[in-house]
Short mmCIF file of C-alpha atoms in Angstrom, two decimals:
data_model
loop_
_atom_site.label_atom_id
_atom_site.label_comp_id
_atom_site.label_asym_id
_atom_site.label_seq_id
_atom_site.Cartn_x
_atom_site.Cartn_y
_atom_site.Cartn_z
CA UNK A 11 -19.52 -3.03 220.96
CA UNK A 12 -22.47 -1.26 222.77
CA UNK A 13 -24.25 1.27 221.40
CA UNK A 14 -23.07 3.53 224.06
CA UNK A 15 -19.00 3.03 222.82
CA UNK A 16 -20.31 2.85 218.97
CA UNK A 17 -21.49 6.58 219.25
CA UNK A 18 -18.83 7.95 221.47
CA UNK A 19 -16.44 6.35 218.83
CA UNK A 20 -18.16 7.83 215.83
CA UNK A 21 -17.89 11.00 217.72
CA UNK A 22 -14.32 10.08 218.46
CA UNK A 23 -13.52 10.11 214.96
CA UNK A 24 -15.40 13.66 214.43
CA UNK A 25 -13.17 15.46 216.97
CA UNK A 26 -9.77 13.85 215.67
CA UNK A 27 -10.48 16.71 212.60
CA UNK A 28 -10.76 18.67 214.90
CA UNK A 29 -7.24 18.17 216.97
CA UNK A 30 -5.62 18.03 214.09
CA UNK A 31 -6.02 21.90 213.33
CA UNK A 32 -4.84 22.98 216.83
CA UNK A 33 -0.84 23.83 217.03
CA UNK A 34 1.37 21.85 219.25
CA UNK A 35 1.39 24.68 221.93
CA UNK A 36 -1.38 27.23 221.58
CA UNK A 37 -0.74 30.73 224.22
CA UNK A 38 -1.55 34.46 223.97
CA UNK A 39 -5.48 33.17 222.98
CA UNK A 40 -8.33 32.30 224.88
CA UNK A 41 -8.25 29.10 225.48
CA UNK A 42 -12.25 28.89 225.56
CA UNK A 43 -12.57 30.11 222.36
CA UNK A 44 -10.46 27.13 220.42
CA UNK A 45 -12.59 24.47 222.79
CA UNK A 46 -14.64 21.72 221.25
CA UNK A 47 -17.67 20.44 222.99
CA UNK A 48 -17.49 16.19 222.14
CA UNK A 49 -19.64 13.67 222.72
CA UNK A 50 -16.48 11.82 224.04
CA UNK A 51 -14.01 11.75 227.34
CA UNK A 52 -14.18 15.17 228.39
CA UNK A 53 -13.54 16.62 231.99
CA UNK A 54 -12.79 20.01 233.75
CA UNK A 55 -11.45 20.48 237.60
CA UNK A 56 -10.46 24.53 238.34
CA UNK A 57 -8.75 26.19 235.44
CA UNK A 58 -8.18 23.27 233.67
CA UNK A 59 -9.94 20.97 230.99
CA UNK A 60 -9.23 17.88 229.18
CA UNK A 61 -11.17 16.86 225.99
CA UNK A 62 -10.68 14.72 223.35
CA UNK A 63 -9.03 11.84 225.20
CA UNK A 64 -8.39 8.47 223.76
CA UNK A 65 -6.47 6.07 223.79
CA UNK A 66 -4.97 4.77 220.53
CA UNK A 67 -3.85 1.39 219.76
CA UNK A 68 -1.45 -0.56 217.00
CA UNK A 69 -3.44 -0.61 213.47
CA UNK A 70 -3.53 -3.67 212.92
CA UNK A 71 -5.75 -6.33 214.89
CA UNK A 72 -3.04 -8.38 217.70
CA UNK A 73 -0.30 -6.13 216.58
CA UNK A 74 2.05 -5.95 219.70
CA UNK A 75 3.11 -3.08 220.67
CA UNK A 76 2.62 0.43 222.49
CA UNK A 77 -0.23 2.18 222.47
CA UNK A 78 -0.55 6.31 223.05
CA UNK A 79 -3.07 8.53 225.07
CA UNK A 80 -4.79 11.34 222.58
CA UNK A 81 -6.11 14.60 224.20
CA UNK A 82 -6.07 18.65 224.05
CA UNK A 83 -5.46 20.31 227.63
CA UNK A 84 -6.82 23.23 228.38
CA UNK A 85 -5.62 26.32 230.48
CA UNK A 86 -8.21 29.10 231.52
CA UNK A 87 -6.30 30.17 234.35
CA UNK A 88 -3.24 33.00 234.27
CA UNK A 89 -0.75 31.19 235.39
CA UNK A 90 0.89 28.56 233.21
CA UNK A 91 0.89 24.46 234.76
CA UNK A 92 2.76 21.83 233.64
CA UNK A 93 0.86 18.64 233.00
CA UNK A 94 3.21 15.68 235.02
CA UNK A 95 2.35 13.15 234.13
CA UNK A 96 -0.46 10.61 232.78
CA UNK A 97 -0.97 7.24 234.65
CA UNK A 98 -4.06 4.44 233.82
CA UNK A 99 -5.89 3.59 236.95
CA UNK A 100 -6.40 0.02 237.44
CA UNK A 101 -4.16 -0.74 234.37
CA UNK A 102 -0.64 -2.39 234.44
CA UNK A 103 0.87 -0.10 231.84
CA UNK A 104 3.36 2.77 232.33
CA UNK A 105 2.48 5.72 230.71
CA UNK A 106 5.65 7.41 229.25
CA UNK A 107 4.88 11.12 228.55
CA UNK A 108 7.14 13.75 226.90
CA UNK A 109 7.55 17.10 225.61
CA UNK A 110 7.35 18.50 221.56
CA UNK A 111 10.63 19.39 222.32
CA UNK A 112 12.00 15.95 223.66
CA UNK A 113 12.99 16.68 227.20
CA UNK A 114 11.91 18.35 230.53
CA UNK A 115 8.41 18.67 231.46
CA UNK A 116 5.17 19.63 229.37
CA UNK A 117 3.89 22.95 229.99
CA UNK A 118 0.07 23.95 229.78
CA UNK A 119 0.22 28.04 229.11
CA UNK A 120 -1.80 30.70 230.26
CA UNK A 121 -4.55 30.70 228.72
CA UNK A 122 -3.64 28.49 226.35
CA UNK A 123 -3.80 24.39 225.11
CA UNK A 124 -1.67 21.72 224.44
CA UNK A 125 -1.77 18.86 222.36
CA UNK A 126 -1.00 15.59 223.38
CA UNK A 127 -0.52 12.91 220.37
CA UNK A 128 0.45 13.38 216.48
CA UNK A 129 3.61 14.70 214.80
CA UNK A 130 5.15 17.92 216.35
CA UNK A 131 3.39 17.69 219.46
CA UNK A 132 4.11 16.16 222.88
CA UNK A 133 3.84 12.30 223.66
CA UNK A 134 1.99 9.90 225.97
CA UNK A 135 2.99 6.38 225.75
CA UNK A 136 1.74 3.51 226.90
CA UNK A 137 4.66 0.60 227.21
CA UNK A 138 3.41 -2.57 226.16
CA UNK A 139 -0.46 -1.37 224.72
CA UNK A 140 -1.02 -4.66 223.50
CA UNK A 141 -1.30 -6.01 227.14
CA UNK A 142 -2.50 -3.83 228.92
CA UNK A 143 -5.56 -2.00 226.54
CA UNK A 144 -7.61 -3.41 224.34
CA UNK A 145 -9.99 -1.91 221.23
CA UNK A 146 -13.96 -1.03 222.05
CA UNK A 147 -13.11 -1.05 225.42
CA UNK A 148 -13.01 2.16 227.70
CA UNK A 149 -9.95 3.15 229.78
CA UNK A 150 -9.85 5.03 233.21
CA UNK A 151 -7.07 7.71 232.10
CA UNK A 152 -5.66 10.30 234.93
CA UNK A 153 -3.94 13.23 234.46
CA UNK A 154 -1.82 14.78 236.79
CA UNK A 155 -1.12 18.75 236.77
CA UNK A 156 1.13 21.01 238.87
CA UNK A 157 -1.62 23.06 240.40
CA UNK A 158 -5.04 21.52 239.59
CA UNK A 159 -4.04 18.32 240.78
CA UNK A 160 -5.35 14.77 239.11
CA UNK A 161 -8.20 14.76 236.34
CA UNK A 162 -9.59 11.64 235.92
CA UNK A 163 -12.07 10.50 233.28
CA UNK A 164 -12.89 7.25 230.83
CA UNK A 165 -11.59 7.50 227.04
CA UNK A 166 -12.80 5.23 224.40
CA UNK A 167 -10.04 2.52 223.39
CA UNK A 168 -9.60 2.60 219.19
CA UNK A 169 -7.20 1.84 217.17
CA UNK A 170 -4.83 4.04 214.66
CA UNK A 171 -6.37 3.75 211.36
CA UNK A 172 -8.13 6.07 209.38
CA UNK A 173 -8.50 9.57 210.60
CA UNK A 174 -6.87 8.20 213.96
CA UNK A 175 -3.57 6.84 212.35
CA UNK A 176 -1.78 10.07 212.15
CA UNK A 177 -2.29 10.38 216.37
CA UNK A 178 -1.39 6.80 216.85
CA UNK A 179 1.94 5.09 217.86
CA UNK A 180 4.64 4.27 215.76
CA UNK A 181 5.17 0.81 214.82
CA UNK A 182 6.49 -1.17 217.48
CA UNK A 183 10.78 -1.97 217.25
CA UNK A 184 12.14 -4.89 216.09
CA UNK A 185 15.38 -5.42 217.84
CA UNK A 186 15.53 -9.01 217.57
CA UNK A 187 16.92 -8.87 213.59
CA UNK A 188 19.49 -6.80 214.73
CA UNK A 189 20.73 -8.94 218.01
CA UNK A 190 20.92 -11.77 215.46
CA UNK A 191 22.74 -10.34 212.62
CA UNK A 192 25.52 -9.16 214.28
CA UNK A 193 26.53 -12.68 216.26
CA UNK A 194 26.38 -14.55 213.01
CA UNK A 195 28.40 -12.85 211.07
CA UNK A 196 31.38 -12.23 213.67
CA UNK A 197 32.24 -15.37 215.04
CA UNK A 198 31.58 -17.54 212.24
CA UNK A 199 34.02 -15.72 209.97
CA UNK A 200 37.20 -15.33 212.47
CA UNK A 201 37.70 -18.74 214.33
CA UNK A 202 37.26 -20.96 210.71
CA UNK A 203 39.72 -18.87 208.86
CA UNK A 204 42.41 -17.96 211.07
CA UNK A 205 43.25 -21.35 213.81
CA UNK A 206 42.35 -23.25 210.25
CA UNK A 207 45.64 -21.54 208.30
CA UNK A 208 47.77 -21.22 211.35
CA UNK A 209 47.43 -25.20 211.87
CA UNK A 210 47.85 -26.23 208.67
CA UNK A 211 50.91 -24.52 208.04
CA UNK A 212 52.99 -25.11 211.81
CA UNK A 213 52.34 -28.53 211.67
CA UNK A 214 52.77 -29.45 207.83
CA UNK A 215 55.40 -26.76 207.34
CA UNK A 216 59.07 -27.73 205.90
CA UNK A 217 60.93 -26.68 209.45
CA UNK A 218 60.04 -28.96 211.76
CA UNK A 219 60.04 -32.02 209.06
CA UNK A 220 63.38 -30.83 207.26
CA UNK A 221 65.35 -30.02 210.61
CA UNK A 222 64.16 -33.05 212.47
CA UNK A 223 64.84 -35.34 209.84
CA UNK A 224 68.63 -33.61 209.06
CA UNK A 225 69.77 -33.65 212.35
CA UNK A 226 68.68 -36.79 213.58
CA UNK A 227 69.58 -38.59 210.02
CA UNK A 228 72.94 -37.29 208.60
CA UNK A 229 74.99 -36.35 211.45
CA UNK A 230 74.49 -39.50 214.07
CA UNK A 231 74.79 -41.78 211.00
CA UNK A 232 78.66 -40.56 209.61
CA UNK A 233 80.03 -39.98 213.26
CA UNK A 234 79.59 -43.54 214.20
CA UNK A 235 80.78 -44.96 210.95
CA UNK A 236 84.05 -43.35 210.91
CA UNK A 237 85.30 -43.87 214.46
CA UNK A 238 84.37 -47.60 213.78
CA UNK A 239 86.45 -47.83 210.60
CA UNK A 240 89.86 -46.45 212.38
#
């Protein structure tokens, strides 16, 4: 790592305290007032600015998985904006982004902030991290807002432990125990048992044996004997 991306990312670290003091949604303030000045990706186009940007990766070293985008948006204007969306320049990943809430779009108040990344607040996912970001580096991030327009600017590439683990994603799904539990147990319990039983019984049963046998035994064998004895 350069020297350049080993002091942003101490710096990095710094301003994570930081974020983690700010509410989910912050309105009714000044915005200015709550702003931090980093050493970091930081970036301002009208009324709004970005700081604090990065982009987090799995904990672990070649974890697969997603990875998240990390900032605090800024309003100074009076009219609220809604931030639509986050995309990586250059990058193959798709950058999911939702609301604290869970649905519909993420809104940027009046004079107020909002926090991108950590428990409670809204979400900016990046499908497939592992692939498409990588730690040390330093990522081209845009965002996208309703009035401003696009805000582009370069955020340091770490990974979620330490101070950054409680902004980072959540371990990545593992639907492939699932898939193979449930064919396993289903078909191997059903086709042995039942056809097995069913089989067994029709074919070694006392019906057909008994009624071939008496039919085919006692009444051919005492019709033919008495008409040949008169």
């Amino acid at each position: 790592m350069s020297r350049s991306l080993r002091r942003g990312a101490l710096a990095a670290t710094a301003v994570v305290f930081s974020i983690a003091s700010l509410a989910a949604c912050g309105a009714g303030q000044d915005a200015q007032t709550l702003q931090i000045k980093p050493d970091n990706a930081a970036a301002t186009k009208g009324d709004i600015e970005v700081q604090n940007a990065l982009v987090i990766t799995q904990g672990q070293k070649g974890e697969k998985g997603p990875a998240v985008v990390s900032a605090t948006v800024f309003n100074n204007g009076t009219k609220a904006q809604t931030l639509d969306g986050i995309t990586l320049p250059g990058g193959k990943g798709k950058v999911a982004l939702k609301p604290a809430e869970g649905s519909g779009k993420v809104t940027v108040p009046a004079l107020g902030y909002v926090v991108i990344g950590g428990k409670g607040n809204a979400s900016a996912v990046i499908e497939d991290g592992a692939a498409t970001v990588r730690d040390g580096e330093v990522q081209k991030v845009l965002f996208q807002l309703s009035s401003t327009g696009g805000i582009e600017l370069e955020a340091f590439v770490v990974p979620a432990t330490g101070a950054f683990a409680p902004f980072g994603p959540t371990a990545a799904p593992a639907p492939a125990a699932t898939a193979s539990g449930t064919p396993s147990g289903t078909p191997s319990g059903s086709p042995s048992g039942s056809p097995s039983a069913g089989a067994t019984g029709a074919a070694a049963g006392a019906t057909p044996s008994g009624s071939a046998s008496g039919s085919a035994t006692g009444t051919p064998s005492g019709s033919p004997s008495h008409s040949a004895g008169h």
